[in-house]
PDB file of C-alpha atoms in Angstrom:
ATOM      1  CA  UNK S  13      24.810  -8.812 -30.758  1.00 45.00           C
ATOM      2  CA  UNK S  14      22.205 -11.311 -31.044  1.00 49.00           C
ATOM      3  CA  UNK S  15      22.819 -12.629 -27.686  1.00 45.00           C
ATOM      4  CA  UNK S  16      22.608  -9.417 -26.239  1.00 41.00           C
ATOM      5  CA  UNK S  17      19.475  -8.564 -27.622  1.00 39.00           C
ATOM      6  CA  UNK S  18      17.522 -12.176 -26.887  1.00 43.00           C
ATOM      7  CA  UNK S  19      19.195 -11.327 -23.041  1.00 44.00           C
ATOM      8  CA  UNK S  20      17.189  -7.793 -23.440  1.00 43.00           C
ATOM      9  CA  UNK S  21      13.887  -9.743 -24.331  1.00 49.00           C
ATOM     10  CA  UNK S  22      14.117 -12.112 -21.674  1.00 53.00           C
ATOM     11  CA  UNK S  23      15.558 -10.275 -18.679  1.00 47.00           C
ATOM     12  CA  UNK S  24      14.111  -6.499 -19.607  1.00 48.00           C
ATOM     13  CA  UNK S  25      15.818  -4.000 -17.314  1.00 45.00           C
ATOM     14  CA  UNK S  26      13.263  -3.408 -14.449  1.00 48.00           C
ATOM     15  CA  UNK S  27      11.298  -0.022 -14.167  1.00 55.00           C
ATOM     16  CA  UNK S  28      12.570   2.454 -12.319  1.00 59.00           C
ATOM     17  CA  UNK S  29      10.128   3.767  -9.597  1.00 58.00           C
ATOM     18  CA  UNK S  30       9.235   7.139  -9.380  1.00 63.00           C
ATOM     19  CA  UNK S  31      10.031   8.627  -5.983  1.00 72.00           C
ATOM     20  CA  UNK S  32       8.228   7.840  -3.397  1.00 80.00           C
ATOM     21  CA  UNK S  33       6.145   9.696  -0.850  1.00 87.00           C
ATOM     22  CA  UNK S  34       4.360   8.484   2.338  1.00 87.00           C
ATOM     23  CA  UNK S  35       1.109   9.318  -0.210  1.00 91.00           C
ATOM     24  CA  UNK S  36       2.323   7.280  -2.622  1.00 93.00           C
ATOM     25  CA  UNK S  37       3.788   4.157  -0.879  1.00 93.00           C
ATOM     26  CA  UNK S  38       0.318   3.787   0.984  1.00 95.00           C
ATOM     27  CA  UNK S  39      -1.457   4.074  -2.025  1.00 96.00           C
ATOM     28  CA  UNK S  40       0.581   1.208  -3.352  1.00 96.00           C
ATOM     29  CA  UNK S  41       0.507  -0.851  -0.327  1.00 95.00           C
ATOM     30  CA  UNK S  42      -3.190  -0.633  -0.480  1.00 96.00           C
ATOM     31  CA  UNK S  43      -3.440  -1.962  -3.843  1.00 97.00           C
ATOM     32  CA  UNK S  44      -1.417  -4.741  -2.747  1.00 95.00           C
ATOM     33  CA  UNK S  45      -2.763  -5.902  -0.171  1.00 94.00           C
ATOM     34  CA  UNK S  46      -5.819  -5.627  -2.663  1.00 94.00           C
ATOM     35  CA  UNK S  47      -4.045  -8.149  -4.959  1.00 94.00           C
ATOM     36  CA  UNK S  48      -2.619 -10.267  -2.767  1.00 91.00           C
ATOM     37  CA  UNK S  49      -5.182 -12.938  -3.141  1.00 89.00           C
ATOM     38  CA  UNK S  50      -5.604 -12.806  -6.885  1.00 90.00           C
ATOM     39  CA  UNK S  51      -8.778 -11.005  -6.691  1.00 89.00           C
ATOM     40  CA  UNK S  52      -8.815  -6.933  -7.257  1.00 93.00           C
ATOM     41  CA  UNK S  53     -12.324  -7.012  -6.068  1.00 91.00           C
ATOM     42  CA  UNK S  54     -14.806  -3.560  -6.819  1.00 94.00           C
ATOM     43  CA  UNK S  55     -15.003  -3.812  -2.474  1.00 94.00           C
ATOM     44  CA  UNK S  56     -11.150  -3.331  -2.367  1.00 95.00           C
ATOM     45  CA  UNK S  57     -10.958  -0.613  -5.050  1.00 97.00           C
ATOM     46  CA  UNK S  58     -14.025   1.336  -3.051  1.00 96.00           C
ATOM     47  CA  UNK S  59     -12.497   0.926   0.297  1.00 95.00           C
ATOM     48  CA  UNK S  60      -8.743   2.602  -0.932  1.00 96.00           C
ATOM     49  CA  UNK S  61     -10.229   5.291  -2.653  1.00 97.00           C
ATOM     50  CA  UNK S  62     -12.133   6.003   0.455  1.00 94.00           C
ATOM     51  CA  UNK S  63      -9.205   5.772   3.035  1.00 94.00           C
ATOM     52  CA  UNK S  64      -6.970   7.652   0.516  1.00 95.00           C
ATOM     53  CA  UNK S  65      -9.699  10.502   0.391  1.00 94.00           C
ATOM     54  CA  UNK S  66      -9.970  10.397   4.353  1.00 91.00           C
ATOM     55  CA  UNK S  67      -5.987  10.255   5.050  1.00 91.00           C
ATOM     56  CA  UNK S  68      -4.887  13.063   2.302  1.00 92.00           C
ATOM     57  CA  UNK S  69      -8.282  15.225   2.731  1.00 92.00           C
ATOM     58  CA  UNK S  70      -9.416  14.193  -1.222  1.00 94.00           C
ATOM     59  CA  UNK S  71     -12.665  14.503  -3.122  1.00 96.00           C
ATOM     60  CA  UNK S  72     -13.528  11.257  -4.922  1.00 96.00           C
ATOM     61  CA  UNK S  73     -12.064  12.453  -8.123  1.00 97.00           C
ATOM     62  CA  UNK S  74      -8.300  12.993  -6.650  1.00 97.00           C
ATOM     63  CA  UNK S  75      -8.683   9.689  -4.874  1.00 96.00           C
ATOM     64  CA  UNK S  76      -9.073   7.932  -7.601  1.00 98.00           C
ATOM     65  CA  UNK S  77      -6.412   9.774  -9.266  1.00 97.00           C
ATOM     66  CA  UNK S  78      -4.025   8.722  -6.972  1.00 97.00           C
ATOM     67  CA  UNK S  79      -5.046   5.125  -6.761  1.00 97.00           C
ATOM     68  CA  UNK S  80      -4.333   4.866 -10.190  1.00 97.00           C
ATOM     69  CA  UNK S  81      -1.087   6.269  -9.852  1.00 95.00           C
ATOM     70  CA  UNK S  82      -0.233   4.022  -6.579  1.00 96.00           C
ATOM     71  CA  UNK S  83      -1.645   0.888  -8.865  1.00 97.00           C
ATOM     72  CA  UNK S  84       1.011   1.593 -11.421  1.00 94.00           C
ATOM     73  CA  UNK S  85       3.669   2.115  -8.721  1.00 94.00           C
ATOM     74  CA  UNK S  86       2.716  -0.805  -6.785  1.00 94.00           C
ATOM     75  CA  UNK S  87       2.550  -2.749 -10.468  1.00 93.00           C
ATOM     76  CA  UNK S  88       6.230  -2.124 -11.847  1.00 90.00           C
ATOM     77  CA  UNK S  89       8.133  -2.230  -7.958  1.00 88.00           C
ATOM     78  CA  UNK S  90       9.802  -5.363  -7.640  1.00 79.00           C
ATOM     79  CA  UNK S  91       9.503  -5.963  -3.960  1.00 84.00           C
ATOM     80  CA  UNK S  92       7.167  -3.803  -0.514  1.00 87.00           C
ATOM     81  CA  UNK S  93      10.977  -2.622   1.002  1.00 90.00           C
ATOM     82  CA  UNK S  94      10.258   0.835  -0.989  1.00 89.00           C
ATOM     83  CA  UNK S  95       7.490   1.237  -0.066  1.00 92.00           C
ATOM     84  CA  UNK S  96       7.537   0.504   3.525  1.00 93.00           C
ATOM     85  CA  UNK S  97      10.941   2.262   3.627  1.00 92.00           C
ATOM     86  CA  UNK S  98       8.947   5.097   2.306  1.00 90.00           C
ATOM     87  CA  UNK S  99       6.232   4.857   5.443  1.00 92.00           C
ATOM     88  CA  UNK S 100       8.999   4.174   8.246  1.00 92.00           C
ATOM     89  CA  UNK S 101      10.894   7.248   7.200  1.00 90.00           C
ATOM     90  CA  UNK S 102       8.311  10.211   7.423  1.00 89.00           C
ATOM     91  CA  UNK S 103       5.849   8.777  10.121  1.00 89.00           C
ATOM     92  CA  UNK S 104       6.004   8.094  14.007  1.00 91.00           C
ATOM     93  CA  UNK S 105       5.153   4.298  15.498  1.00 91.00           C
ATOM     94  CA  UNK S 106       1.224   4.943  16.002  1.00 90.00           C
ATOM     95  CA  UNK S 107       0.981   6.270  12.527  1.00 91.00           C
ATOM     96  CA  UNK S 108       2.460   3.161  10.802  1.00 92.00           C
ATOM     97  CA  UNK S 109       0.293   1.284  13.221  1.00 92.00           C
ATOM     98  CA  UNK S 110      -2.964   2.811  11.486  1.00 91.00           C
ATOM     99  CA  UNK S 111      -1.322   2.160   8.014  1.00 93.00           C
ATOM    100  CA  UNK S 112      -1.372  -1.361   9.371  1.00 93.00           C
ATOM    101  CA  UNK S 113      -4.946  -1.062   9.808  1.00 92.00           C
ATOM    102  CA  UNK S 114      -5.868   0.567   7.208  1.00 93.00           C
ATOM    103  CA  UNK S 115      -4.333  -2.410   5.130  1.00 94.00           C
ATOM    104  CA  UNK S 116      -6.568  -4.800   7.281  1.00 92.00           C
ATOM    105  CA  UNK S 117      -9.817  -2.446   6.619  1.00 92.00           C
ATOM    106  CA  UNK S 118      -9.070  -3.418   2.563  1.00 93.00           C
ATOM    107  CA  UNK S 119      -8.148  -7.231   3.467  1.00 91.00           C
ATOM    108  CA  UNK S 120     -11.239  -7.512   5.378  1.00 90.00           C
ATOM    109  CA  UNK S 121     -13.250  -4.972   2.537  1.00 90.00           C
ATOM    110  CA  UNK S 122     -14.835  -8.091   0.315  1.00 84.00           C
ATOM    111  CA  UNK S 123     -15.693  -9.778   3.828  1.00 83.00           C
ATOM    112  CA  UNK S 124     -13.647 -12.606   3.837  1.00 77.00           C
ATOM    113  CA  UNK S 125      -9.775 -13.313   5.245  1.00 76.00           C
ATOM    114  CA  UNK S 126      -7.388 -15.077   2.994  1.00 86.00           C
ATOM    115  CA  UNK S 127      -4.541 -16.719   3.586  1.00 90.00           C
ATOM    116  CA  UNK S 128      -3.036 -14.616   1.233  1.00 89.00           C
ATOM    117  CA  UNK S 129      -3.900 -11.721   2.462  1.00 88.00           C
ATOM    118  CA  UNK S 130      -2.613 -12.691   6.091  1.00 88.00           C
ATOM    119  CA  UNK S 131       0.658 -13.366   5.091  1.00 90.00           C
ATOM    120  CA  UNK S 132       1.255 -10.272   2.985  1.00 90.00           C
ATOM    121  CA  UNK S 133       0.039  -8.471   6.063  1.00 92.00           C
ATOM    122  CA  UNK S 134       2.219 -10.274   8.586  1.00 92.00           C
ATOM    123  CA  UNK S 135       5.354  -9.284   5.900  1.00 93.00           C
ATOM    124  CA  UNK S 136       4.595  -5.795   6.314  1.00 94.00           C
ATOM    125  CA  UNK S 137       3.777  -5.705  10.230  1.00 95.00           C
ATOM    126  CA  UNK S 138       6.995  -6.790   9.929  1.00 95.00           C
ATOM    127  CA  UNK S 139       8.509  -4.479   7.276  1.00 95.00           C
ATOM    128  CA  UNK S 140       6.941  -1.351   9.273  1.00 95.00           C
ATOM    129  CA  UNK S 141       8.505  -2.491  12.796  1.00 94.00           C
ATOM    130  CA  UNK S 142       5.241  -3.178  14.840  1.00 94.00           C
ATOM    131  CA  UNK S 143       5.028  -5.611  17.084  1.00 90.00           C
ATOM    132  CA  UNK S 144       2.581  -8.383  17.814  1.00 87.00           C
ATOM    133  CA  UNK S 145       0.940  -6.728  20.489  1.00 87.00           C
ATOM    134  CA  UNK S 146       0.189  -3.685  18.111  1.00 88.00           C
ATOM    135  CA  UNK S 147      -0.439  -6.048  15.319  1.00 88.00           C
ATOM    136  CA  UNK S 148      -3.503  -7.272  16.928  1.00 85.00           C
ATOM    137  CA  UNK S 149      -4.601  -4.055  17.836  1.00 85.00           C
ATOM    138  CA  UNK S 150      -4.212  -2.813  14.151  1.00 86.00           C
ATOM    139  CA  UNK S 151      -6.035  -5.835  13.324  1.00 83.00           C
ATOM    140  CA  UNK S 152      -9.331  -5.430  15.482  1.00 80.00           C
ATOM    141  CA  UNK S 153      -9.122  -1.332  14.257  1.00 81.00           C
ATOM    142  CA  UNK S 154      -8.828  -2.501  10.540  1.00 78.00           C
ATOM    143  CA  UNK S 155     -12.695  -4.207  10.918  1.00 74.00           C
ATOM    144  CA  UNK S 156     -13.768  -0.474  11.798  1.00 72.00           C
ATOM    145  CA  UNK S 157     -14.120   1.052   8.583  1.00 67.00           C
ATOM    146  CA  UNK S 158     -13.696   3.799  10.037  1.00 63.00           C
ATOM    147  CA  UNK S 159      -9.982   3.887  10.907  1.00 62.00           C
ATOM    148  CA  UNK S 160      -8.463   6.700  10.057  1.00 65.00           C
ATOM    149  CA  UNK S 161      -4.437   7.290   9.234  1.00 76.00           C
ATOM    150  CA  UNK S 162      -3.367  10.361  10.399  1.00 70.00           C
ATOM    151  CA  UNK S 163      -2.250  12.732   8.389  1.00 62.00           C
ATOM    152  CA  UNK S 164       1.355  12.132   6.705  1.00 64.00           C
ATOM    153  CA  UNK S 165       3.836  14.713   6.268  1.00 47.00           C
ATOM    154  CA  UNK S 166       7.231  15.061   5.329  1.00 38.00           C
ATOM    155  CA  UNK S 167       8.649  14.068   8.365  1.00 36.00           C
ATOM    156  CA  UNK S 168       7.971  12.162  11.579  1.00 36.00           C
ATOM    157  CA  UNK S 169       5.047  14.071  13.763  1.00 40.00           C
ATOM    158  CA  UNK S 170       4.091  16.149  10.564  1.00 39.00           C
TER     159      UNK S 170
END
């Protein structure tokens, strides 16, 4: 009994994640990519809310509603597979290529490129099955704020 509950309090059961939508997984990808460096800067917060409001047609208020809820999601999963599983699944190649630079437009938001911040985008170039031709191209449209990701449905072409 007491060894069960000293395993409890080191190796607590991980959080289950609530489901996830294509709204949802980029919101968390977002803040990742935001806190890949160590540094949730006010820059990277801003520049999420803003995308998040442009991609899912939100006023400032829902934005930030749903960054909050995508910065608890992105907190308690374990590993970016979800989410990117979550991306691959309801959206076509050019979509996921604007996700991609949508990341870069928050990795680039405070003005400098981290190491960091490279690799965790390289991962989910990766993870989203673009290639390195379209990774550079999602790169140079990330350092246009104004990158847009189309809209996200349900399914592929939604």
């Amino acid at each position: 009994m007491i060894a069960d509950l000293l395993r409890r309090l080191t190796h607590p059961r991980p959080k289950s994640l609530p489901p996830l939508d294509a709204r949802l997984a980029l919101g968390a990808m977002l803040v990742r990519v935001a806190k890949s460096d160590g540094n949730y800067a006010v820059e990277e917060i801003s520049r999420i809310d803003r995308i998040l409001a442009r991609t899912f047609r939100l006023n400032v208020v829902e934005a930030a509603k749903l960054r909050a809820q995508a910065e608890r999601v992105e907190h308690d999963a374990p590993d970016d597979d979800a989410f990117a599983a979550a991306i691959c699944q309801t959206v076509d190649e050019v979509t996921r290529e604007a996700v991609l630079a949508a990341l870069w437009q928050v990795a680039l938001a405070d003005g400098v490129p981290k190491p960091a911040e490279d690799a965790y985008l390289a991962a989910m170039a990766d993870r989203l099955g673009i290639d390195a031709e379209h990774v550079a191209q999602a790169q140079a449209a990330g350092a246009d704020e104004k990158t847009v990701v189309p809209r996200m449905g349900s399914r592929p072409g939604e």
